[in-house]
Amino acid sequence: MKLSLLGATGSIGTQTLEVVRGLNENGAFPVSIEALAARSNAGLLERQAREFKPKAVALFEEAAAKDFRERTRDLDITVLTGMEGLCEAAAWGTADTTLNSVVGMVGLQPTLAAINAKKKLALANKETLVAGGALVMEAARQNGLDILPVDSEHSAIFQCLQGSPGGRAVKRLILTASGGPFFGWEAEQLKSVMPEQALRHPNWDMGAKITIDCATMMNKGLEVMEAAWLFGMPVERIGVVVHRESIVHSMVEYADNAVIAQMGTPDMRLPIQYALTYPERLESPSGTLDLAALGKLTFFEPDRENFRCLDVCIDAMKRGGLAPAAANGANEAAVQLFLEKRIGFMDIPRLVEGAAQRQPAVVPASVEEVLQADRAAREWVWAQAGKN
Ligand code: NDP
Ligand code: MG
């Protein structure tokens, strides 16, 4: 496999490179790294470039690209920058596969660039599907490409669907949610949550944005929308159940009420590797599952009252059109403001809901329309925060 990796310096990106290292050591599935991309972390990208010897790197920020070029004068490597550079890396000529693990809506254009260049696409960047699902799925259909999910829940569903061609006889998808660090908390307690508390996830070690999304349950709302697009399933047929141990990664319920679940230790290297080696399964660095040592697995209804984001996302998806893009854009802005301590934890669902409701549910005909809805939602959130 010849891989272009976007978001190489992040949580998913660095774990992808670990997986690649393992696959190459094992020898059964050699992977060469053709291109790497990040936003600004030139130092780490340099170490990665020296180890994996890509033909190109992209650093979104121009100053970082310049810094990288200075550091690597001894390497024969193309250095790209800006959105154009990111898209060029996504569609890099010698790559056959692109794994997109940048965080946020900024991943939409590179996703489309990879699809239009007919690359096999492994997708971690869920915001891409939430905001631009209609465009992304249509581009994939036109180019005859499948999208391989990296997100653990979607990888689980994808695995549970193997042996069911075309997803026939599927009744429901059931996503599991860890419930995050504040499971069981009441609104009064949630009001005073600080970023340091929200950044502590019980089961997964992830980037800051998705960790906050897990604490608000926005992540599960985004994942319901992501699943709706990936598997062509109406949100009415996507259930959510809280499962504190993060062992059952998601499930598929069939017409005969049989439920197929995928289980494993909470370790992203497993879904990352499956997206790369599909349909093959190879040895993985993730630990073996010892069910007897765990003793029991627990399941609960999600708390939809105190964690509003889940239903806000489902409502946005039901309204359709650009409402999900607005919800996503508002959330990205609100999470940033929360991390900067300029708004409170409970302002996040309020602002996401307000922005989604303000957005007319017109179906986007172009990327520009998605970007515009995203920008309008962010601006509205910033204006609201300024009034606080
Ligand atoms: P991180 O914050 O750890 O990493 C984000 C990566 O994206 C970094 O490499 C960052 O570069 C890069 N990036 C950010 N902005 C840009 C930009 N404008 N141009 C180019 N690169 C950019 O995030 P995660 O790895 O946690 O998450 C990545 C995506 O995967 C998200 O969409 C998330 O929802 C999804 N996901 C993550 C999971 C996890 O376990 N972490 C699980 C399931 C899904 P730099 O370092 O230079 O800033
Ligand atoms: Mg997930």
PDB file of C-alpha atoms in Angstrom, residues 28-275:
ATOM      1  CA  ALA A  28       2.786  -9.385   5.418  1.00  0.00           C
ATOM      2  CA  PHE A  29       1.389  -6.007   4.383  1.00  0.00           C
ATOM      3  CA  PRO A  30       4.096  -3.489   3.443  1.00  0.00           C
ATOM      4  CA  VAL A  31       3.046   0.172   3.536  1.00  0.00           C
ATOM      5  CA  SER A  32       5.096   3.026   2.113  1.00  0.00           C
ATOM      6  CA  ILE A  33       4.385   6.577   3.209  1.00  0.00           C
ATOM      7  CA  GLU A  34       4.114   8.824   0.162  1.00  0.00           C
ATOM      8  CA  ALA A  35       2.894  12.058   1.786  1.00  0.00           C
ATOM      9  CA  LEU A  36       2.384  13.450   5.299  1.00  0.00           C
ATOM     10  CA  ALA A  37       0.395  16.522   6.333  1.00  0.00           C
ATOM     11  CA  ALA A  38      -0.219  18.557   9.487  1.00  0.00           C
ATOM     12  CA  ARG A  39      -1.089  22.113  10.470  1.00  0.00           C
ATOM     13  CA  SER A  40       1.966  23.545  12.213  1.00  0.00           C
ATOM     14  CA  ASN A  41       3.973  20.922  14.100  1.00  0.00           C
ATOM     15  CA  ALA A  42       7.095  21.087  11.928  1.00  0.00           C
ATOM     16  CA  GLY A  43       9.315  19.465  14.575  1.00  0.00           C
ATOM     17  CA  LEU A  44       7.360  16.219  14.840  1.00  0.00           C
ATOM     18  CA  LEU A  45       6.677  16.160  11.108  1.00  0.00           C
ATOM     19  CA  GLU A  46      10.421  16.399  10.506  1.00  0.00           C
ATOM     20  CA  ARG A  47      11.089  13.342  12.719  1.00  0.00           C
ATOM     21  CA  GLN A  48       8.328  11.462  10.911  1.00  0.00           C
ATOM     22  CA  ALA A  49       9.685  12.498   7.506  1.00  0.00           C
ATOM     23  CA  ARG A  50      13.193  11.316   8.418  1.00  0.00           C
ATOM     24  CA  GLU A  51      11.841   7.942   9.499  1.00  0.00           C
ATOM     25  CA  PHE A  52       9.228   7.295   6.782  1.00  0.00           C
ATOM     26  CA  LYS A  53      10.783   9.205   3.862  1.00  0.00           C
ATOM     27  CA  PRO A  54       7.646  10.579   2.172  1.00  0.00           C
ATOM     28  CA  LYS A  55       7.945  12.275  -1.210  1.00  0.00           C
ATOM     29  CA  ALA A  56       5.892  15.254  -0.026  1.00  0.00           C
ATOM     30  CA  VAL A  57       4.765  16.951   3.164  1.00  0.00           C
ATOM     31  CA  ALA A  58       2.142  19.640   3.601  1.00  0.00           C
ATOM     32  CA  LEU A  59       2.048  22.090   6.496  1.00  0.00           C
ATOM     33  CA  PHE A  60      -1.120  24.147   6.444  1.00  0.00           C
ATOM     34  CA  GLU A  61       0.531  27.148   8.070  1.00  0.00           C
ATOM     35  CA  GLU A  62       2.985  28.856   5.809  1.00  0.00           C
ATOM     36  CA  ALA A  63       5.474  29.798   8.537  1.00  0.00           C
ATOM     37  CA  ALA A  64       5.598  26.144   9.628  1.00  0.00           C
ATOM     38  CA  ALA A  65       6.183  25.014   6.032  1.00  0.00           C
ATOM     39  CA  LYS A  66       9.070  27.460   5.826  1.00  0.00           C
ATOM     40  CA  ASP A  67      10.470  26.207   9.124  1.00  0.00           C
ATOM     41  CA  PHE A  68      10.187  22.615   7.869  1.00  0.00           C
ATOM     42  CA  ARG A  69      12.031  23.472   4.665  1.00  0.00           C
ATOM     43  CA  GLU A  70      14.864  25.021   6.708  1.00  0.00           C
ATOM     44  CA  ARG A  71      15.145  21.942   8.917  1.00  0.00           C
ATOM     45  CA  THR A  72      15.224  19.475   6.033  1.00  0.00           C
ATOM     46  CA  ARG A  73      17.535  21.034   3.463  1.00  0.00           C
ATOM     47  CA  ASP A  74      19.352  17.673   3.306  1.00  0.00           C
ATOM     48  CA  LEU A  75      16.170  15.800   2.268  1.00  0.00           C
ATOM     49  CA  ASP A  76      14.739  15.484  -1.219  1.00  0.00           C
ATOM     50  CA  ILE A  77      11.154  16.313  -0.372  1.00  0.00           C
ATOM     51  CA  THR A  78       8.389  18.491  -1.805  1.00  0.00           C
ATOM     52  CA  VAL A  79       7.027  20.927   0.803  1.00  0.00           C
ATOM     53  CA  LEU A  80       3.478  22.157   0.300  1.00  0.00           C
ATOM     54  CA  THR A  81       1.358  24.652   2.217  1.00  0.00           C
ATOM     55  CA  GLY A  82      -2.139  26.083   2.641  1.00  0.00           C
ATOM     56  CA  MET A  83      -5.411  24.420   1.677  1.00  0.00           C
ATOM     57  CA  GLU A  84      -4.059  23.893  -1.806  1.00  0.00           C
ATOM     58  CA  GLY A  85      -1.031  22.049  -0.440  1.00  0.00           C
ATOM     59  CA  LEU A  86      -3.219  19.945   1.845  1.00  0.00           C
ATOM     60  CA  CYS A  87      -5.403  18.955  -1.115  1.00  0.00           C
ATOM     61  CA  GLU A  88      -2.334  18.189  -3.207  1.00  0.00           C
ATOM     62  CA  ALA A  89      -1.011  15.897  -0.464  1.00  0.00           C
ATOM     63  CA  ALA A  90      -4.453  14.250  -0.217  1.00  0.00           C
ATOM     64  CA  ALA A  91      -4.400  13.469  -3.937  1.00  0.00           C
ATOM     65  CA  TRP A  92      -0.654  12.756  -4.115  1.00  0.00           C
ATOM     66  CA  GLY A  93       0.107  10.989  -7.417  1.00  0.00           C
ATOM     67  CA  THR A  94       2.105   8.020  -6.138  1.00  0.00           C
ATOM     68  CA  ALA A  95      -0.326   7.210  -3.281  1.00  0.00           C
ATOM     69  CA  ASP A  96      -3.137   4.705  -3.750  1.00  0.00           C
ATOM     70  CA  THR A  97      -4.760   5.329  -0.346  1.00  0.00           C
ATOM     71  CA  THR A  98      -5.390   8.462   1.727  1.00  0.00           C
ATOM     72  CA  LEU A  99      -6.056   8.365   5.449  1.00  0.00           C
ATOM     73  CA  ASN A 100      -7.618  11.622   6.567  1.00  0.00           C
ATOM     74  CA  SER A 101      -7.195  12.263  10.288  1.00  0.00           C
ATOM     75  CA  VAL A 102      -7.096  16.046  10.420  1.00  0.00           C
ATOM     76  CA  VAL A 103      -9.456  17.496  13.004  1.00  0.00           C
ATOM     77  CA  GLY A 104     -12.420  19.606  11.939  1.00  0.00           C
ATOM     78  CA  MET A 105     -14.222  20.856   8.869  1.00  0.00           C
ATOM     79  CA  VAL A 106     -10.885  21.804   7.349  1.00  0.00           C
ATOM     80  CA  GLY A 107     -10.762  18.143   6.272  1.00  0.00           C
ATOM     81  CA  LEU A 108     -13.637  18.476   3.798  1.00  0.00           C
ATOM     82  CA  GLN A 109     -11.758  19.769   0.760  1.00  0.00           C
ATOM     83  CA  PRO A 110      -8.853  17.286   1.095  1.00  0.00           C
ATOM     84  CA  THR A 111     -11.398  14.459   1.454  1.00  0.00           C
ATOM     85  CA  LEU A 112     -13.012  15.497  -1.826  1.00  0.00           C
ATOM     86  CA  ALA A 113      -9.599  15.939  -3.458  1.00  0.00           C
ATOM     87  CA  ALA A 114      -8.623  12.371  -2.492  1.00  0.00           C
ATOM     88  CA  ILE A 115     -11.910  10.921  -3.753  1.00  0.00           C
ATOM     89  CA  ASN A 116     -11.749  12.823  -7.028  1.00  0.00           C
ATOM     90  CA  ALA A 117      -8.206  11.508  -7.544  1.00  0.00           C
ATOM     91  CA  LYS A 118      -9.697   7.998  -7.039  1.00  0.00           C
ATOM     92  CA  LYS A 119      -7.728   7.219  -3.889  1.00  0.00           C
ATOM     93  CA  LYS A 120      -9.015   4.591  -1.521  1.00  0.00           C
ATOM     94  CA  LEU A 121     -10.165   6.717   1.435  1.00  0.00           C
ATOM     95  CA  ALA A 122      -9.787   5.755   5.087  1.00  0.00           C
ATOM     96  CA  LEU A 123     -11.679   8.378   7.065  1.00  0.00           C
ATOM     97  CA  ALA A 124     -11.192   9.398  10.693  1.00  0.00           C
ATOM     98  CA  ASN A 125     -12.195  13.017  10.091  1.00  0.00           C
ATOM     99  CA  LYS A 126     -15.889  12.734  10.970  1.00  0.00           C
ATOM    100  CA  GLU A 127     -16.586  16.476  10.590  1.00  0.00           C
ATOM    101  CA  THR A 128     -16.095  15.957   6.842  1.00  0.00           C
ATOM    102  CA  LEU A 129     -19.142  13.674   6.597  1.00  0.00           C
ATOM    103  CA  VAL A 130     -21.248  15.625   9.045  1.00  0.00           C
ATOM    104  CA  ALA A 131     -20.876  18.907   7.192  1.00  0.00           C
ATOM    105  CA  GLY A 132     -20.501  17.698   3.623  1.00  0.00           C
ATOM    106  CA  GLY A 133     -21.976  14.185   3.682  1.00  0.00           C
ATOM    107  CA  ALA A 134     -24.134  14.657   0.594  1.00  0.00           C
ATOM    108  CA  LEU A 135     -21.196  15.925  -1.477  1.00  0.00           C
ATOM    109  CA  VAL A 136     -18.703  13.365  -0.166  1.00  0.00           C
ATOM    110  CA  MET A 137     -20.978  10.348  -0.645  1.00  0.00           C
ATOM    111  CA  GLU A 138     -21.980  11.510  -4.131  1.00  0.00           C
ATOM    112  CA  ALA A 139     -18.329  12.014  -5.121  1.00  0.00           C
ATOM    113  CA  ALA A 140     -17.486   8.533  -3.775  1.00  0.00           C
ATOM    114  CA  ARG A 141     -20.395   7.016  -5.734  1.00  0.00           C
ATOM    115  CA  GLN A 142     -19.377   8.772  -8.943  1.00  0.00           C
ATOM    116  CA  ASN A 143     -15.805   7.539  -8.583  1.00  0.00           C
ATOM    117  CA  GLY A 144     -16.916   4.036  -7.603  1.00  0.00           C
ATOM    118  CA  LEU A 145     -15.124   4.198  -4.240  1.00  0.00           C
ATOM    119  CA  ASP A 146     -15.997   2.864  -0.806  1.00  0.00           C
ATOM    120  CA  ILE A 147     -15.080   4.875   2.273  1.00  0.00           C
ATOM    121  CA  LEU A 148     -13.366   2.846   4.972  1.00  0.00           C
ATOM    122  CA  PRO A 149     -14.266   4.067   8.449  1.00  0.00           C
ATOM    123  CA  VAL A 150     -11.538   4.604  11.056  1.00  0.00           C
ATOM    124  CA  ASP A 151     -13.799   5.872  13.853  1.00  0.00           C
ATOM    125  CA  SER A 152     -14.104   2.873  16.210  1.00  0.00           C
ATOM    126  CA  GLU A 153     -17.932   2.744  16.229  1.00  0.00           C
ATOM    127  CA  HIS A 154     -18.178   2.924  12.460  1.00  0.00           C
ATOM    128  CA  SER A 155     -15.400   0.410  12.008  1.00  0.00           C
ATOM    129  CA  ALA A 156     -17.336  -1.868  14.381  1.00  0.00           C
ATOM    130  CA  ILE A 157     -20.532  -1.494  12.337  1.00  0.00           C
ATOM    131  CA  PHE A 158     -18.583  -2.025   9.136  1.00  0.00           C
ATOM    132  CA  GLN A 159     -17.163  -5.229  10.625  1.00  0.00           C
ATOM    133  CA  CYS A 160     -20.614  -6.380  11.822  1.00  0.00           C
ATOM    134  CA  LEU A 161     -21.949  -5.849   8.297  1.00  0.00           C
ATOM    135  CA  GLN A 162     -19.429  -8.238   6.731  1.00  0.00           C
ATOM    136  CA  GLY A 163     -21.352 -11.213   5.432  1.00  0.00           C
ATOM    137  CA  SER A 164     -24.455  -9.113   4.850  1.00  0.00           C
ATOM    138  CA  PRO A 165     -24.036  -7.920   1.250  1.00  0.00           C
ATOM    139  CA  GLY A 166     -25.514  -4.468   0.691  1.00  0.00           C
ATOM    140  CA  GLY A 167     -26.586  -4.338   4.339  1.00  0.00           C
ATOM    141  CA  ARG A 168     -29.720  -6.350   3.519  1.00  0.00           C
ATOM    142  CA  ALA A 169     -31.993  -7.207   6.444  1.00  0.00           C
ATOM    143  CA  VAL A 170     -30.396  -4.608   8.713  1.00  0.00           C
ATOM    144  CA  LYS A 171     -33.003  -3.256  11.113  1.00  0.00           C
ATOM    145  CA  ARG A 172     -30.977  -0.895  13.234  1.00  0.00           C
ATOM    146  CA  LEU A 173     -27.465   0.300  13.939  1.00  0.00           C
ATOM    147  CA  ILE A 174     -26.630   0.657  17.621  1.00  0.00           C
ATOM    148  CA  LEU A 175     -23.761   2.967  18.532  1.00  0.00           C
ATOM    149  CA  THR A 176     -22.141   2.615  21.923  1.00  0.00           C
ATOM    150  CA  ALA A 177     -21.042   5.705  23.856  1.00  0.00           C
ATOM    151  CA  SER A 178     -18.708   5.753  26.847  1.00  0.00           C
ATOM    152  CA  GLY A 179     -20.767   8.542  28.418  1.00  0.00           C
ATOM    153  CA  GLY A 180     -17.597  10.550  28.979  1.00  0.00           C
ATOM    154  CA  PRO A 181     -16.186  11.867  32.267  1.00  0.00           C
ATOM    155  CA  PHE A 182     -19.485  13.382  33.482  1.00  0.00           C
ATOM    156  CA  PHE A 183     -21.828  10.433  33.084  1.00  0.00           C
ATOM    157  CA  GLY A 184     -24.485  10.657  35.807  1.00  0.00           C
ATOM    158  CA  TRP A 185     -23.876  14.368  36.513  1.00  0.00           C
ATOM    159  CA  GLU A 186     -26.792  16.803  36.806  1.00  0.00           C
ATOM    160  CA  ALA A 187     -27.156  20.171  35.049  1.00  0.00           C
ATOM    161  CA  GLU A 188     -26.209  22.093  38.215  1.00  0.00           C
ATOM    162  CA  GLN A 189     -22.860  20.286  38.470  1.00  0.00           C
ATOM    163  CA  LEU A 190     -22.213  20.493  34.721  1.00  0.00           C
ATOM    164  CA  LYS A 191     -22.495  24.293  34.705  1.00  0.00           C
ATOM    165  CA  SER A 192     -19.190  24.711  36.513  1.00  0.00           C
ATOM    166  CA  VAL A 193     -17.154  22.114  34.570  1.00  0.00           C
ATOM    167  CA  MET A 194     -13.687  23.419  33.651  1.00  0.00           C
ATOM    168  CA  PRO A 195     -11.664  22.462  30.538  1.00  0.00           C
ATOM    169  CA  GLU A 196      -9.124  20.512  32.636  1.00  0.00           C
ATOM    170  CA  GLN A 197     -11.908  18.225  33.895  1.00  0.00           C
ATOM    171  CA  ALA A 198     -13.481  17.786  30.464  1.00  0.00           C
ATOM    172  CA  LEU A 199     -10.101  16.915  28.939  1.00  0.00           C
ATOM    173  CA  ARG A 200      -9.838  13.803  31.128  1.00  0.00           C
ATOM    174  CA  HIS A 201     -11.506  10.935  29.245  1.00  0.00           C
ATOM    175  CA  PRO A 202     -11.977   7.694  31.189  1.00  0.00           C
ATOM    176  CA  ASN A 203     -11.121   5.230  28.353  1.00  0.00           C
ATOM    177  CA  TRP A 204      -9.470   6.914  25.358  1.00  0.00           C
ATOM    178  CA  ASP A 205      -6.468   9.204  24.921  1.00  0.00           C
ATOM    179  CA  MET A 206      -7.420  11.528  22.041  1.00  0.00           C
ATOM    180  CA  GLY A 207      -6.987  15.043  20.661  1.00  0.00           C
ATOM    181  CA  ALA A 208      -8.468  17.928  22.677  1.00  0.00           C
ATOM    182  CA  LYS A 209     -11.409  18.697  20.404  1.00  0.00           C
ATOM    183  CA  ILE A 210     -12.840  15.175  20.289  1.00  0.00           C
ATOM    184  CA  THR A 211     -12.243  14.766  24.038  1.00  0.00           C
ATOM    185  CA  ILE A 212     -14.466  17.785  24.744  1.00  0.00           C
ATOM    186  CA  ASP A 213     -16.981  16.404  22.213  1.00  0.00           C
ATOM    187  CA  CYS A 214     -17.090  13.182  24.247  1.00  0.00           C
ATOM    188  CA  ALA A 215     -17.734  15.105  27.459  1.00  0.00           C
ATOM    189  CA  THR A 216     -20.722  16.947  25.940  1.00  0.00           C
ATOM    190  CA  MET A 217     -21.943  13.858  23.982  1.00  0.00           C
ATOM    191  CA  MET A 218     -21.587  15.980  20.838  1.00  0.00           C
ATOM    192  CA  ASN A 219     -19.211  13.288  19.636  1.00  0.00           C
ATOM    193  CA  LYS A 220     -22.031  10.742  19.681  1.00  0.00           C
ATOM    194  CA  GLY A 221     -24.298  13.201  17.860  1.00  0.00           C
ATOM    195  CA  LEU A 222     -21.622  13.696  15.193  1.00  0.00           C
ATOM    196  CA  GLU A 223     -21.225   9.915  14.999  1.00  0.00           C
ATOM    197  CA  VAL A 224     -24.957   9.334  14.471  1.00  0.00           C
ATOM    198  CA  MET A 225     -24.741  11.715  11.505  1.00  0.00           C
ATOM    199  CA  GLU A 226     -21.519  10.074  10.292  1.00  0.00           C
ATOM    200  CA  ALA A 227     -23.183   6.632  10.454  1.00  0.00           C
ATOM    201  CA  ALA A 228     -26.268   7.899   8.625  1.00  0.00           C
ATOM    202  CA  TRP A 229     -24.089   8.970   5.685  1.00  0.00           C
ATOM    203  CA  LEU A 230     -21.644   6.070   5.685  1.00  0.00           C
ATOM    204  CA  PHE A 231     -24.273   3.344   5.888  1.00  0.00           C
ATOM    205  CA  GLY A 232     -27.181   5.127   4.171  1.00  0.00           C
ATOM    206  CA  MET A 233     -29.335   4.739   7.271  1.00  0.00           C
ATOM    207  CA  PRO A 234     -32.049   7.187   8.467  1.00  0.00           C
ATOM    208  CA  VAL A 235     -31.303   8.545  11.958  1.00  0.00           C
ATOM    209  CA  GLU A 236     -34.565   7.005  13.203  1.00  0.00           C
ATOM    210  CA  ARG A 237     -32.862   3.618  12.768  1.00  0.00           C
ATOM    211  CA  ILE A 238     -29.665   4.511  14.618  1.00  0.00           C
ATOM    212  CA  GLY A 239     -29.761   3.868  18.343  1.00  0.00           C
ATOM    213  CA  VAL A 240     -27.314   4.968  21.037  1.00  0.00           C
ATOM    214  CA  VAL A 241     -26.564   3.081  24.234  1.00  0.00           C
ATOM    215  CA  VAL A 242     -24.124   4.135  26.950  1.00  0.00           C
ATOM    216  CA  HIS A 243     -21.528   1.455  27.614  1.00  0.00           C
ATOM    217  CA  ARG A 244     -19.018   2.626  30.199  1.00  0.00           C
ATOM    218  CA  GLU A 245     -16.316   0.050  29.531  1.00  0.00           C
ATOM    219  CA  SER A 246     -15.839   0.808  25.786  1.00  0.00           C
ATOM    220  CA  ILE A 247     -15.417  -2.886  24.962  1.00  0.00           C
ATOM    221  CA  VAL A 248     -18.426  -3.311  22.656  1.00  0.00           C
ATOM    222  CA  HIS A 249     -17.565  -0.791  19.956  1.00  0.00           C
ATOM    223  CA  SER A 250     -21.017  -0.855  18.285  1.00  0.00           C
ATOM    224  CA  MET A 251     -23.638  -3.271  16.996  1.00  0.00           C
ATOM    225  CA  VAL A 252     -25.940  -4.130  14.115  1.00  0.00           C
ATOM    226  CA  GLU A 253     -29.457  -5.449  14.726  1.00  0.00           C
ATOM    227  CA  TYR A 254     -30.859  -7.580  11.919  1.00  0.00           C
ATOM    228  CA  ALA A 255     -34.453  -8.279  10.839  1.00  0.00           C
ATOM    229  CA  ASP A 256     -34.588 -11.471  12.906  1.00  0.00           C
ATOM    230  CA  ASN A 257     -33.498  -9.480  16.025  1.00  0.00           C
ATOM    231  CA  ALA A 258     -30.049 -11.072  16.017  1.00  0.00           C
ATOM    232  CA  VAL A 259     -27.559  -8.470  17.233  1.00  0.00           C
ATOM    233  CA  ILE A 260     -23.972  -8.693  16.024  1.00  0.00           C
ATOM    234  CA  ALA A 261     -21.430  -6.762  18.112  1.00  0.00           C
ATOM    235  CA  GLN A 262     -17.745  -6.084  17.600  1.00  0.00           C
ATOM    236  CA  MET A 263     -15.655  -6.156  20.759  1.00  0.00           C
ATOM    237  CA  GLY A 264     -12.066  -5.411  21.613  1.00  0.00           C
ATOM    238  CA  THR A 265      -9.922  -3.454  24.045  1.00  0.00           C
ATOM    239  CA  PRO A 266     -10.292   0.339  23.610  1.00  0.00           C
ATOM    240  CA  ASP A 267      -7.365   0.831  21.244  1.00  0.00           C
ATOM    241  CA  MET A 268      -7.646   2.864  18.037  1.00  0.00           C
ATOM    242  CA  ARG A 269      -4.827   0.914  16.423  1.00  0.00           C
ATOM    243  CA  LEU A 270      -7.274  -1.907  15.723  1.00  0.00           C
ATOM    244  CA  PRO A 271      -9.804   0.089  13.623  1.00  0.00           C
ATOM    245  CA  ILE A 272      -6.946   2.027  11.990  1.00  0.00           C
ATOM    246  CA  GLN A 273      -5.267  -1.196  10.914  1.00  0.00           C
ATOM    247  CA  TYR A 274      -8.523  -2.749   9.697  1.00  0.00           C
ATOM    248  CA  ALA A 275      -9.188   0.289   7.504  1.00  0.00           C
TER     249      ALA A 275
END
